[in-house]
Amino acid sequence: MDSDSRLSILFVLETAPENSNSLAFLNSYIDSLCEIMSEEISLSLFYTEHSSTEEHYSLNILPGPKYVKLVTYIPERYTSFRDTFSNSRMEDVFRYILKDEGFDCVHIWSLKNHSFNYPFIAKDKNIPVVMSVHDGFLMSNDIFSKGHSEERNIRISNFVTTPLNLFLKKASSFFNQEGKRSNWFENIGRYSSYYNRVKTSLVSDSAIDERNTLADEVIKFTDRFIFTSEIEYNLFYRTVVPENKAIFIEQGIFCDGTFENRPFEIEGAVKFGFLGEILPEEGILELVEAFNALYQNGFQNELHIYGEMYENGPYFSRLRKRAVNPNIFFHGPIQPGRVNSVIKTFDVLVIPSKWHRSDSFLINTALSSRKAVVVSGRNSVSEKVRRASRGIIIDDTTVKDLFEAVSELERNRKRLYYFMRVTEDLKFPDIEENLQNFLDIYSGISKKKKDFDSILLKRRALKRKFDRIRG
């Protein structure tokens, strides 16, 4: 720990916080949080970068004025699917980072691109662990199908090197000399049903079972779990995460009291915006078809779509051909620091996703900017829209439901303006309050006596050693 006795915290991240390759705008929130948190604590960020040129599993330490970046380079594909959740080489890097730094707490924001064994390793060094949960990745919900083997449509070629992967990679490097890629597919695309639609070379049942076993151990050796909503906790984790380990902290925004509360009137057609991933799970195809129908019925409303296009070529090309409405515009991905600026360019935010989204950072930013919202009812953010009466909640993500919601807001301006009324009656979670909540959690568990069973830990360590030798 530093000489000034500040807390020393290690963040485990999926990617660099300034990258846009993260579902649910998590990086936008983390990027803002790191800026203010680094003023109060000694902060280090540990994350991975996919690389075909750097030495794999090497560690690059990048000191900075606010925090230290610890970057490990990993391959785009692994030698086995097991490496995606139990990666011994990533564990060696993690042990090295913990060796001499004296961290007071490890805060895991995502285990994607890491190893499920991190909480055990931290506990073995008497370092408490906090984990933020933003989706169903840990327990396989929304990403890996549960149930019978035929439902587990995970293409192992999305994760594991095959002769075809090697051939395509060489061909791609020959034709593309642009250098560094965004690695959108590795972080997001390969988890989509679109890229798992061919039922060949699937992941075995034994691999999924082993992954589920390690997920249970993650829960066992993690001190606190932070959820953005109770709905998410009830949907995915209530049966596996004890209530005494669960803490609920909604993603905050910068509340400086300068929100626009002046009267206004929209000139011309209402503009709509979509911020998310251009994937089937986000309901983007239904949204495009709804705007095609609107155009055929004489509506001139614009739809501005923000999401990855170039690294998502196969699906985007298919979607682009379906977009016959000339008022549909594709703008590409958003950098974390530009979310607020982008939201101000349209009138209504549309979140038609079919999978669960809990990005309260996005919804709070939109509502604080007096934007109406159209959202599918299966999202936890829909409950916030319902309570605040700030938009339309559709029962299901269908072309018909989206068409009716969008046309209603265009025809009924009185209702639209009611959704976009002043924000004096709304209280938004403040990111400064989030900071204090996190500091309280870190301080509380770092000062407490470590409460895990040392005998169980030793027995588990012996079992690991035996399994490694046997393997």
GROMACS .gro file of C-alpha atoms in nm:
model
  471
    1MET     CA    1   0.000   0.000   0.000
    2ASP     CA    2   0.115   0.358  -0.060
    3SER     CA    3   0.283   0.555   0.213
    4ASP     CA    4  -0.024   0.780   0.241
    5SER     CA    5  -0.227   0.473   0.348
    6ARG     CA    6  -0.468   0.498   0.058
    7LEU     CA    7  -0.649   0.182  -0.046
    8SER     CA    8  -0.475  -0.007  -0.324
    9ILE     CA    9  -0.731  -0.163  -0.558
   10LEU     CA   10  -0.688  -0.384  -0.865
   11PHE     CA   11  -0.957  -0.369  -1.134
   12VAL     CA   12  -0.987  -0.677  -1.356
   13LEU     CA   13  -1.141  -0.565  -1.687
   14GLU     CA   14  -1.240  -0.727  -2.013
   15THR     CA   15  -1.068  -0.461  -2.226
   16ALA     CA   16  -0.912  -0.118  -2.187
   17PRO     CA   17  -1.175   0.123  -2.045
   18GLU     CA   18  -1.135   0.356  -2.342
   19ASN     CA   19  -1.233   0.080  -2.587
   20SER     CA   20  -1.585   0.049  -2.728
   21ASN     CA   21  -1.564  -0.334  -2.738
   22SER     CA   22  -1.786  -0.399  -2.439
   23LEU     CA   23  -2.151  -0.496  -2.413
   24ALA     CA   24  -2.403  -0.271  -2.242
   25PHE     CA   25  -2.177   0.037  -2.239
   26LEU     CA   26  -1.993  -0.100  -1.938
   27ASN     CA   27  -1.669   0.064  -2.049
   28SER     CA   28  -1.839   0.405  -2.069
   29TYR     CA   29  -1.927   0.375  -1.702
   30ILE     CA   30  -1.591   0.229  -1.594
   31ASP     CA   31  -1.398   0.495  -1.785
   32SER     CA   32  -1.584   0.770  -1.596
   33LEU     CA   33  -1.550   0.588  -1.265
   34CYS     CA   34  -1.174   0.539  -1.305
   35GLU     CA   35  -1.126   0.911  -1.358
   36ILE     CA   36  -1.274   1.007  -1.022
   37MET     CA   37  -1.173   0.695  -0.828
   38SER     CA   38  -0.804   0.739  -0.907
   39GLU     CA   39  -0.810   1.062  -0.706
   40GLU     CA   40  -0.908   0.872  -0.390
   41ILE     CA   41  -0.720   0.543  -0.412
   42SER     CA   42  -0.416   0.377  -0.566
   43LEU     CA   43  -0.573   0.216  -0.873
   44SER     CA   44  -0.438  -0.045  -1.116
   45LEU     CA   45  -0.619  -0.183  -1.421
   46PHE     CA   46  -0.552  -0.537  -1.543
   47TYR     CA   47  -0.695  -0.624  -1.885
   48THR     CA   48  -0.619  -0.817  -2.202
   49GLU     CA   49  -0.556  -0.729  -2.564
   50HIS     CA   50  -0.589  -0.972  -2.853
   51SER     CA   51  -0.271  -0.966  -3.058
   52SER     CA   52  -0.109  -1.159  -3.340
   53THR     CA   53   0.226  -0.976  -3.311
   54GLU     CA   54   0.304  -0.944  -2.939
   55GLU     CA   55   0.432  -1.231  -2.726
   56HIS     CA   56   0.126  -1.405  -2.588
   57TYR     CA   57   0.074  -1.393  -2.210
   58SER     CA   58   0.345  -1.133  -2.169
   59LEU     CA   59   0.275  -0.845  -1.931
   60ASN     CA   60   0.316  -0.483  -2.032
   61ILE     CA   61   0.316  -0.239  -1.738
   62LEU     CA   62   0.212   0.115  -1.836
   63PRO     CA   63   0.239   0.369  -1.551
   64GLY     CA   64   0.018   0.674  -1.589
   65PRO     CA   65  -0.067   0.995  -1.400
   66LYS     CA   66  -0.396   0.853  -1.269
   67TYR     CA   67  -0.355   0.475  -1.263
   68VAL     CA   68  -0.131   0.190  -1.375
   69LYS     CA   69  -0.232  -0.024  -1.672
   70LEU     CA   70  -0.133  -0.391  -1.669
   71VAL     CA   71  -0.184  -0.531  -2.018
   72THR     CA   72  -0.156  -0.898  -2.114
   73TYR     CA   73  -0.158  -1.000  -2.480
   74ILE     CA   74  -0.365  -1.305  -2.565
   75PRO     CA   75  -0.435  -1.499  -2.887
   76GLU     CA   76  -0.758  -1.452  -3.079
   77ARG     CA   77  -0.812  -1.828  -3.059
   78TYR     CA   78  -0.701  -2.077  -2.793
   79THR     CA   79  -0.569  -2.430  -2.812
   80SER     CA   80  -0.879  -2.555  -2.628
   81PHE     CA   81  -1.215  -2.420  -2.516
   82ARG     CA   82  -1.107  -2.481  -2.156
   83ASP     CA   83  -0.860  -2.191  -2.189
   84THR     CA   84  -1.156  -1.950  -2.209
   85PHE     CA   85  -1.255  -2.016  -1.846
   86SER     CA   86  -0.959  -2.197  -1.684
   87ASN     CA   87  -0.643  -2.055  -1.835
   88SER     CA   88  -0.328  -2.151  -1.644
   89ARG     CA   89  -0.112  -1.896  -1.827
   90MET     CA   90  -0.346  -1.610  -1.741
   91GLU     CA   91  -0.344  -1.737  -1.383
   92ASP     CA   92   0.038  -1.717  -1.379
   93VAL     CA   93   0.018  -1.353  -1.492
   94PHE     CA   94  -0.242  -1.279  -1.224
   95ARG     CA   95  -0.025  -1.439  -0.954
   96TYR     CA   96   0.271  -1.230  -1.068
   97ILE     CA   97   0.066  -0.910  -1.045
   98LEU     CA   98  -0.049  -0.996  -0.692
   99LYS     CA   99   0.297  -1.103  -0.579
  100ASP     CA  100   0.447  -0.773  -0.467
  101GLU     CA  101   0.179  -0.508  -0.508
  102GLY     CA  102   0.000  -0.555  -0.174
  103PHE     CA  103  -0.350  -0.488  -0.303
  104ASP     CA  104  -0.621  -0.436  -0.043
  105CYS     CA  105  -0.893  -0.567  -0.272
  106VAL     CA  106  -0.944  -0.712  -0.620
  107HIS     CA  107  -1.252  -0.582  -0.803
  108ILE     CA  108  -1.345  -0.806  -1.095
  109TRP     CA  109  -1.563  -0.628  -1.352
  110SER     CA  110  -1.550  -0.912  -1.602
  111LEU     CA  111  -1.394  -1.257  -1.624
  112LYS     CA  112  -1.426  -1.265  -2.001
  113ASN     CA  113  -1.075  -1.316  -2.146
  114HIS     CA  114  -0.951  -1.412  -1.798
  115SER     CA  115  -0.982  -1.722  -1.576
  116PHE     CA  116  -1.250  -1.830  -1.332
  117ASN     CA  117  -0.972  -1.924  -1.088
  118TYR     CA  118  -0.883  -1.563  -1.005
  119PRO     CA  119  -1.096  -1.543  -0.686
  120PHE     CA  120  -0.928  -1.857  -0.550
  121ILE     CA  121  -0.581  -1.717  -0.627
  122ALA     CA  122  -0.663  -1.387  -0.455
  123LYS     CA  123  -0.808  -1.565  -0.153
  124ASP     CA  124  -0.498  -1.781  -0.129
  125LYS     CA  125  -0.305  -1.454  -0.082
  126ASN     CA  126  -0.558  -1.320   0.174
  127ILE     CA  127  -0.687  -1.055  -0.067
  128PRO     CA  128  -1.067  -1.000  -0.062
  129VAL     CA  129  -1.257  -1.012  -0.389
  130VAL     CA  130  -1.549  -0.803  -0.517
  131MET     CA  131  -1.725  -0.886  -0.843
  132SER     CA  132  -1.958  -0.663  -1.045
  133VAL     CA  133  -2.221  -0.853  -1.244
  134HIS     CA  134  -2.359  -0.692  -1.561
  135ASP     CA  135  -2.487  -0.990  -1.759
  136GLY     CA  136  -2.531  -1.365  -1.740
  137PHE     CA  137  -2.180  -1.453  -1.859
  138LEU     CA  138  -2.068  -1.621  -1.538
  139MET     CA  139  -2.366  -1.857  -1.518
  140SER     CA  140  -2.397  -1.900  -1.896
  141ASN     CA  141  -2.731  -1.718  -1.927
  142ASP     CA  142  -2.795  -1.533  -2.255
  143ILE     CA  143  -2.460  -1.646  -2.392
  144PHE     CA  144  -2.439  -2.024  -2.354
  145SER     CA  145  -2.759  -2.222  -2.376
  146LYS     CA  146  -2.856  -2.447  -2.088
  147GLY     CA  147  -3.029  -2.782  -2.109
  148HIS     CA  148  -2.973  -3.068  -2.348
  149SER     CA  149  -2.659  -3.096  -2.556
  150GLU     CA  150  -2.836  -3.014  -2.882
  151GLU     CA  151  -2.926  -2.672  -2.736
  152ARG     CA  152  -2.564  -2.584  -2.663
  153ASN     CA  153  -2.496  -2.430  -3.001
  154ILE     CA  154  -2.148  -2.299  -2.932
  155ARG     CA  155  -1.910  -2.329  -3.223
  156ILE     CA  156  -1.577  -2.430  -3.085
  157SER     CA  157  -1.415  -2.269  -3.391
  158ASN     CA  158  -1.522  -1.933  -3.245
  159PHE     CA  159  -1.278  -1.991  -2.959
  160VAL     CA  160  -1.030  -2.259  -3.064
  161THR     CA  161  -0.770  -2.252  -3.341
  162THR     CA  162  -0.853  -2.476  -3.635
  163PRO     CA  163  -0.685  -2.518  -3.977
  164LEU     CA  164  -0.965  -2.308  -4.129
  165ASN     CA  165  -0.905  -2.029  -3.875
  166LEU     CA  166  -0.534  -2.027  -3.959
  167PHE     CA  167  -0.605  -2.011  -4.333
  168LEU     CA  168  -0.855  -1.725  -4.295
  169LYS     CA  169  -0.618  -1.536  -4.067
  170LYS     CA  170  -0.334  -1.556  -4.319
  171ALA     CA  171  -0.568  -1.447  -4.599
  172SER     CA  172  -0.696  -1.159  -4.390
  173SER     CA  173  -0.346  -1.038  -4.300
  174PHE     CA  174  -0.246  -1.054  -4.667
  175PHE     CA  175  -0.533  -0.834  -4.786
  176ASN     CA  176  -0.558  -0.611  -4.481
  177GLN     CA  177  -0.248  -0.411  -4.399
  178GLU     CA  178  -0.422  -0.160  -4.170
  179GLY     CA  179  -0.253  -0.302  -3.864
  180LYS     CA  180  -0.431  -0.306  -3.531
  181ARG     CA  181  -0.791  -0.431  -3.537
  182SER     CA  182  -1.062  -0.359  -3.286
  183ASN     CA  183  -1.112  -0.730  -3.203
  184TRP     CA  184  -1.487  -0.671  -3.189
  185PHE     CA  185  -1.562  -1.029  -3.290
  186GLU     CA  186  -1.342  -1.182  -3.019
  187ASN     CA  187  -1.502  -0.972  -2.745
  188ILE     CA  188  -1.863  -0.962  -2.860
  189GLY     CA  189  -1.948  -1.119  -3.195
  190ARG     CA  190  -1.853  -1.476  -3.121
  191TYR     CA  191  -2.108  -1.490  -2.838
  192SER     CA  192  -2.397  -1.407  -3.074
  193SER     CA  193  -2.642  -1.668  -3.201
  194TYR     CA  194  -2.575  -1.540  -3.554
  195TYR     CA  195  -2.213  -1.659  -3.537
  196ASN     CA  196  -2.318  -1.987  -3.375
  197ARG     CA  197  -2.597  -2.069  -3.620
  198VAL     CA  198  -2.411  -2.364  -3.781
  199LYS     CA  199  -2.433  -2.669  -3.555
  200THR     CA  200  -2.087  -2.807  -3.620
  201SER     CA  201  -1.784  -2.857  -3.394
  202LEU     CA  202  -1.988  -2.774  -3.085
  203VAL     CA  203  -1.848  -2.749  -2.734
  204SER     CA  204  -1.879  -3.077  -2.546
  205ASP     CA  205  -2.108  -3.132  -2.250
  206SER     CA  206  -1.808  -3.210  -2.029
  207ALA     CA  207  -1.655  -2.868  -2.105
  208ILE     CA  208  -1.977  -2.690  -2.013
  209ASP     CA  209  -2.008  -2.897  -1.695
  210GLU     CA  210  -1.651  -2.812  -1.595
  211ARG     CA  211  -1.719  -2.445  -1.661
  212ASN     CA  212  -2.032  -2.458  -1.442
  213THR     CA  213  -1.832  -2.620  -1.161
  214LEU     CA  214  -1.573  -2.343  -1.171
  215ALA     CA  215  -1.851  -2.082  -1.177
  216ASP     CA  216  -1.977  -2.226  -0.849
  217GLU     CA  217  -1.628  -2.189  -0.703
  218VAL     CA  218  -1.612  -1.827  -0.820
  219ILE     CA  219  -1.921  -1.760  -0.609
  220LYS     CA  220  -1.771  -1.947  -0.314
  221PHE     CA  221  -1.449  -1.745  -0.306
  222THR     CA  222  -1.592  -1.400  -0.386
  223ASP     CA  223  -1.675  -1.181  -0.086
  224ARG     CA  224  -1.929  -0.944  -0.242
  225PHE     CA  225  -2.128  -0.935  -0.565
  226ILE     CA  226  -2.245  -0.599  -0.697
  227PHE     CA  227  -2.556  -0.600  -0.916
  228THR     CA  228  -2.699  -0.307  -1.109
  229SER     CA  229  -3.055  -0.418  -1.040
  230GLU     CA  230  -3.253  -0.656  -0.822
  231ILE     CA  231  -3.435  -0.777  -1.133
  232GLU     CA  232  -3.111  -0.905  -1.279
  233TYR     CA  233  -3.023  -1.073  -0.950
  234ASN     CA  234  -3.365  -1.240  -0.928
  235LEU     CA  235  -3.354  -1.356  -1.290
  236PHE     CA  236  -3.008  -1.510  -1.299
  237TYR     CA  237  -2.835  -1.531  -0.963
  238ARG     CA  238  -3.071  -1.555  -0.665
  239THR     CA  239  -3.045  -1.934  -0.649
  240VAL     CA  240  -2.665  -1.934  -0.655
  241VAL     CA  241  -2.548  -1.608  -0.491
  242PRO     CA  242  -2.645  -1.579  -0.121
  243GLU     CA  243  -2.834  -1.262  -0.028
  244ASN     CA  244  -2.570  -1.169   0.227
  245LYS     CA  245  -2.316  -1.141  -0.056
  246ALA     CA  246  -2.538  -0.934  -0.289
  247ILE     CA  247  -2.517  -0.553  -0.304
  248PHE     CA  248  -2.723  -0.338  -0.543
  249ILE     CA  249  -2.564  -0.027  -0.694
  250GLU     CA  250  -2.725   0.133  -0.998
  251GLN     CA  251  -2.475   0.280  -1.245
  252GLY     CA  252  -2.453   0.652  -1.181
  253ILE     CA  253  -2.390   0.950  -1.404
  254PHE     CA  254  -2.237   1.291  -1.346
  255CYS     CA  255  -2.518   1.490  -1.181
  256ASP     CA  256  -2.405   1.852  -1.194
  257GLY     CA  257  -2.754   2.004  -1.184
  258THR     CA  258  -2.726   2.167  -1.526
  259PHE     CA  259  -2.973   1.948  -1.718
  260GLU     CA  260  -3.181   2.114  -1.986
  261ASN     CA  261  -3.516   2.205  -1.832
  262ARG     CA  262  -3.627   2.476  -2.071
  263PRO     CA  263  -3.940   2.445  -2.289
  264PHE     CA  264  -3.888   2.320  -2.643
  265GLU     CA  265  -4.072   2.201  -2.951
  266ILE     CA  266  -3.943   1.951  -3.206
  267GLU     CA  267  -3.933   2.091  -3.558
  268GLY     CA  268  -3.997   1.838  -3.832
  269ALA     CA  269  -4.011   1.462  -3.785
  270VAL     CA  270  -3.908   1.300  -3.456
  271LYS     CA  271  -3.557   1.151  -3.467
  272PHE     CA  272  -3.488   0.811  -3.314
  273GLY     CA  273  -3.158   0.660  -3.201
  274PHE     CA  274  -3.029   0.308  -3.136
  275LEU     CA  275  -2.710   0.251  -2.934
  276GLY     CA  276  -2.592  -0.107  -2.900
  277GLU     CA  277  -2.461  -0.406  -3.089
  278ILE     CA  278  -2.567  -0.477  -3.446
  279LEU     CA  279  -2.667  -0.834  -3.366
  280PRO     CA  280  -2.992  -1.036  -3.377
  281GLU     CA  281  -3.012  -1.038  -2.996
  282GLU     CA  282  -3.046  -0.658  -2.992
  283GLY     CA  283  -3.364  -0.661  -3.204
  284ILE     CA  284  -3.194  -0.450  -3.468
  285LEU     CA  285  -3.347  -0.635  -3.765
  286GLU     CA  286  -3.700  -0.586  -3.633
  287LEU     CA  287  -3.624  -0.218  -3.575
  288VAL     CA  288  -3.499  -0.169  -3.931
  289GLU     CA  289  -3.804  -0.350  -4.072
  290ALA     CA  290  -4.032  -0.131  -3.859
  291PHE     CA  291  -3.874   0.183  -4.006
  292ASN     CA  292  -3.905   0.036  -4.355
  293ALA     CA  293  -4.279   0.000  -4.289
  294LEU     CA  294  -4.295   0.354  -4.152
  295TYR     CA  295  -4.140   0.491  -4.471
  296GLN     CA  296  -4.383   0.293  -4.685
  297ASN     CA  297  -4.666   0.453  -4.486
  298GLY     CA  298  -4.537   0.803  -4.551
  299PHE     CA  299  -4.348   0.870  -4.226
  300GLN     CA  300  -4.018   1.059  -4.264
  301ASN     CA  301  -3.870   0.977  -3.923
  302GLU     CA  302  -3.494   0.926  -3.907
  303LEU     CA  303  -3.329   0.631  -3.734
  304HIS     CA  304  -2.964   0.679  -3.631
  305ILE     CA  305  -2.788   0.350  -3.552
  306TYR     CA  306  -2.465   0.341  -3.352
  307GLY     CA  307  -2.282   0.008  -3.339
  308GLU     CA  308  -1.993  -0.186  -3.488
  309MET     CA  309  -2.013  -0.217  -3.868
  310TYR     CA  310  -1.672  -0.290  -4.015
  311GLU     CA  311  -1.561  -0.567  -3.778
  312ASN     CA  312  -1.914  -0.707  -3.793
  313GLY     CA  313  -1.917  -0.738  -4.170
  314PRO     CA  314  -2.112  -1.064  -4.221
  315TYR     CA  315  -2.418  -0.959  -4.021
  316PHE     CA  316  -2.401  -0.587  -4.102
  317SER     CA  317  -2.398  -0.653  -4.478
  318ARG     CA  318  -2.707  -0.867  -4.442
  319LEU     CA  319  -2.881  -0.602  -4.234
  320ARG     CA  320  -2.780  -0.315  -4.463
  321LYS     CA  321  -2.951  -0.484  -4.759
  322ARG     CA  322  -3.274  -0.500  -4.560
  323ALA     CA  323  -3.265  -0.126  -4.484
  324VAL     CA  324  -3.464   0.023  -4.774
  325ASN     CA  325  -3.568   0.335  -4.583
  326PRO     CA  326  -3.333   0.620  -4.691
  327ASN     CA  327  -3.379   0.780  -4.348
  328ILE     CA  328  -3.189   0.500  -4.172
  329PHE     CA  329  -2.831   0.605  -4.098
  330PHE     CA  330  -2.545   0.386  -3.972
  331HIS     CA  331  -2.276   0.575  -3.779
  332GLY     CA  332  -2.041   0.307  -3.645
  333PRO     CA  333  -1.936   0.241  -3.284
  334ILE     CA  334  -1.924   0.499  -3.005
  335GLN     CA  335  -1.619   0.570  -2.796
  336PRO     CA  336  -1.701   0.566  -2.420
  337GLY     CA  337  -1.652   0.939  -2.375
  338ARG     CA  338  -1.898   1.030  -2.652
  339VAL     CA  339  -2.217   0.858  -2.532
  340ASN     CA  340  -2.365   1.177  -2.385
  341SER     CA  341  -2.289   1.380  -2.698
  342VAL     CA  342  -2.446   1.119  -2.927
  343ILE     CA  343  -2.766   1.099  -2.722
  344LYS     CA  344  -2.821   1.473  -2.762
  345THR     CA  345  -2.847   1.435  -3.142
  346PHE     CA  346  -3.189   1.259  -3.142
  347ASP     CA  347  -3.521   1.274  -2.956
  348VAL     CA  348  -3.606   0.914  -2.865
  349LEU     CA  349  -3.380   0.627  -2.757
  350VAL     CA  350  -3.490   0.281  -2.875
  351ILE     CA  351  -3.375  -0.031  -2.682
  352PRO     CA  352  -3.550  -0.328  -2.851
  353SER     CA  353  -3.309  -0.598  -2.732
  354LYS     CA  354  -3.421  -0.958  -2.698
  355TRP     CA  355  -3.158  -1.047  -2.443
  356HIS     CA  356  -3.131  -0.897  -2.097
  357ARG     CA  357  -2.967  -0.556  -2.075
  358SER     CA  358  -2.894  -0.379  -1.749
  359ASP     CA  359  -2.699  -0.077  -1.874
  360SER     CA  360  -2.850   0.177  -1.637
  361PHE     CA  361  -2.567   0.415  -1.733
  362LEU     CA  362  -2.718   0.450  -2.081
  363ILE     CA  363  -3.079   0.485  -1.966
  364ASN     CA  364  -2.990   0.735  -1.692
  365THR     CA  365  -2.788   0.943  -1.938
  366ALA     CA  366  -3.080   0.943  -2.183
  367LEU     CA  367  -3.344   1.035  -1.924
  368SER     CA  368  -3.131   1.310  -1.775
  369SER     CA  369  -3.108   1.459  -2.125
  370ARG     CA  370  -3.491   1.453  -2.151
  371LYS     CA  371  -3.511   1.180  -2.411
  372ALA     CA  372  -3.816   0.959  -2.444
  373VAL     CA  373  -3.750   0.584  -2.453
  374VAL     CA  374  -3.897   0.287  -2.639
  375VAL     CA  375  -3.783  -0.031  -2.464
  376SER     CA  376  -3.868  -0.401  -2.468
  377GLY     CA  377  -4.027  -0.530  -2.149
  378ARG     CA  378  -3.767  -0.801  -2.091
  379ASN     CA  379  -3.501  -0.549  -1.987
  380SER     CA  380  -3.443  -0.440  -1.628
  381VAL     CA  381  -3.418  -0.081  -1.755
  382SER     CA  382  -3.783  -0.103  -1.863
  383GLU     CA  383  -3.889  -0.093  -1.499
  384LYS     CA  384  -3.712   0.242  -1.457
  385VAL     CA  385  -3.889   0.378  -1.766
  386ARG     CA  386  -4.221   0.253  -1.630
  387ARG     CA  387  -4.173   0.410  -1.286
  388ALA     CA  388  -4.060   0.741  -1.433
  389SER     CA  389  -4.330   0.735  -1.704
  390ARG     CA  390  -4.077   0.842  -1.966
  391GLY     CA  391  -4.157   0.622  -2.262
  392ILE     CA  392  -4.329   0.323  -2.418
  393ILE     CA  393  -4.263  -0.036  -2.308
  394ILE     CA  394  -4.340  -0.291  -2.579
  395ASP     CA  395  -4.450  -0.642  -2.486
  396ASP     CA  396  -4.222  -0.814  -2.733
  397THR     CA  397  -3.962  -0.722  -2.992
  398THR     CA  398  -4.172  -0.748  -3.308
  399VAL     CA  399  -4.195  -0.531  -3.618
  400LYS     CA  400  -4.560  -0.460  -3.538
  401ASP     CA  401  -4.494  -0.348  -3.179
  402LEU     CA  402  -4.204  -0.125  -3.281
  403PHE     CA  403  -4.401   0.025  -3.571
  404GLU     CA  404  -4.692   0.112  -3.343
  405ALA     CA  405  -4.469   0.264  -3.073
  406VAL     CA  406  -4.269   0.481  -3.312
  407SER     CA  407  -4.573   0.598  -3.512
  408GLU     CA  408  -4.756   0.679  -3.186
  409LEU     CA  409  -4.476   0.912  -3.074
  410GLU     CA  410  -4.475   1.084  -3.414
  411ARG     CA  411  -4.852   1.135  -3.430
  412ASN     CA  412  -4.914   1.210  -3.062
  413ARG     CA  413  -4.672   1.495  -2.987
  414LYS     CA  414  -4.855   1.577  -2.665
  415ARG     CA  415  -4.772   1.233  -2.528
  416LEU     CA  416  -4.415   1.255  -2.657
  417TYR     CA  417  -4.359   1.591  -2.488
  418TYR     CA  418  -4.497   1.447  -2.165
  419PHE     CA  419  -4.232   1.174  -2.178
  420MET     CA  420  -3.971   1.445  -2.246
  421ARG     CA  421  -4.084   1.676  -1.967
  422VAL     CA  422  -3.844   1.845  -1.725
  423THR     CA  423  -3.642   1.621  -1.495
  424GLU     CA  424  -3.710   1.797  -1.165
  425ASP     CA  425  -3.919   1.502  -1.044
  426LEU     CA  426  -3.644   1.246  -1.118
  427LYS     CA  427  -3.351   1.155  -0.898
  428PHE     CA  428  -3.058   1.011  -1.087
  429PRO     CA  429  -2.789   0.798  -0.924
  430ASP     CA  430  -2.471   1.004  -0.899
  431ILE     CA  431  -2.141   0.847  -1.002
  432GLU     CA  432  -1.983   1.030  -0.706
  433GLU     CA  433  -2.219   0.835  -0.480
  434ASN     CA  434  -2.113   0.516  -0.659
  435LEU     CA  435  -1.753   0.602  -0.575
  436GLN     CA  436  -1.835   0.635  -0.206
  437ASN     CA  437  -2.030   0.308  -0.212
  438PHE     CA  438  -1.735   0.123  -0.364
  439LEU     CA  439  -1.489   0.275  -0.118
  440ASP     CA  440  -1.711   0.167   0.172
  441ILE     CA  441  -1.722  -0.189   0.036
  442TYR     CA  442  -1.345  -0.204  -0.017
  443SER     CA  443  -1.273  -0.067   0.331
  444GLY     CA  444  -1.525  -0.295   0.498
  445ILE     CA  445  -1.398  -0.624   0.361
  446SER     CA  446  -1.029  -0.534   0.365
  447LYS     CA  447  -1.036  -0.456   0.738
  448LYS     CA  448  -1.230  -0.769   0.830
  449LYS     CA  449  -1.064  -1.095   0.923
  450LYS     CA  450  -1.055  -1.322   0.622
  451ASP     CA  451  -1.357  -1.549   0.661
  452PHE     CA  452  -1.278  -1.847   0.442
  453ASP     CA  453  -1.208  -2.202   0.546
  454SER     CA  454  -0.829  -2.257   0.534
  455ILE     CA  455  -0.872  -2.634   0.543
  456LEU     CA  456  -1.104  -2.628   0.242
  457LEU     CA  457  -0.859  -2.402   0.063
  458LYS     CA  458  -0.568  -2.640   0.123
  459ARG     CA  459  -0.770  -2.940   0.011
  460ARG     CA  460  -0.872  -2.758  -0.306
  461ALA     CA  461  -0.511  -2.658  -0.373
  462LEU     CA  462  -0.399  -3.021  -0.344
  463LYS     CA  463  -0.676  -3.129  -0.580
  464ARG     CA  464  -0.565  -2.867  -0.834
  465LYS     CA  465  -0.206  -2.986  -0.812
  466PHE     CA  466  -0.317  -3.346  -0.868
  467ASP     CA  467  -0.538  -3.248  -1.164
  468ARG     CA  468  -0.255  -3.052  -1.327
  469ILE     CA  469  -0.015  -3.348  -1.289
  470ARG     CA  470  -0.276  -3.588  -1.422
  471GLY     CA  471  -0.351  -3.354  -1.712
   0.00000   0.00000   0.00000
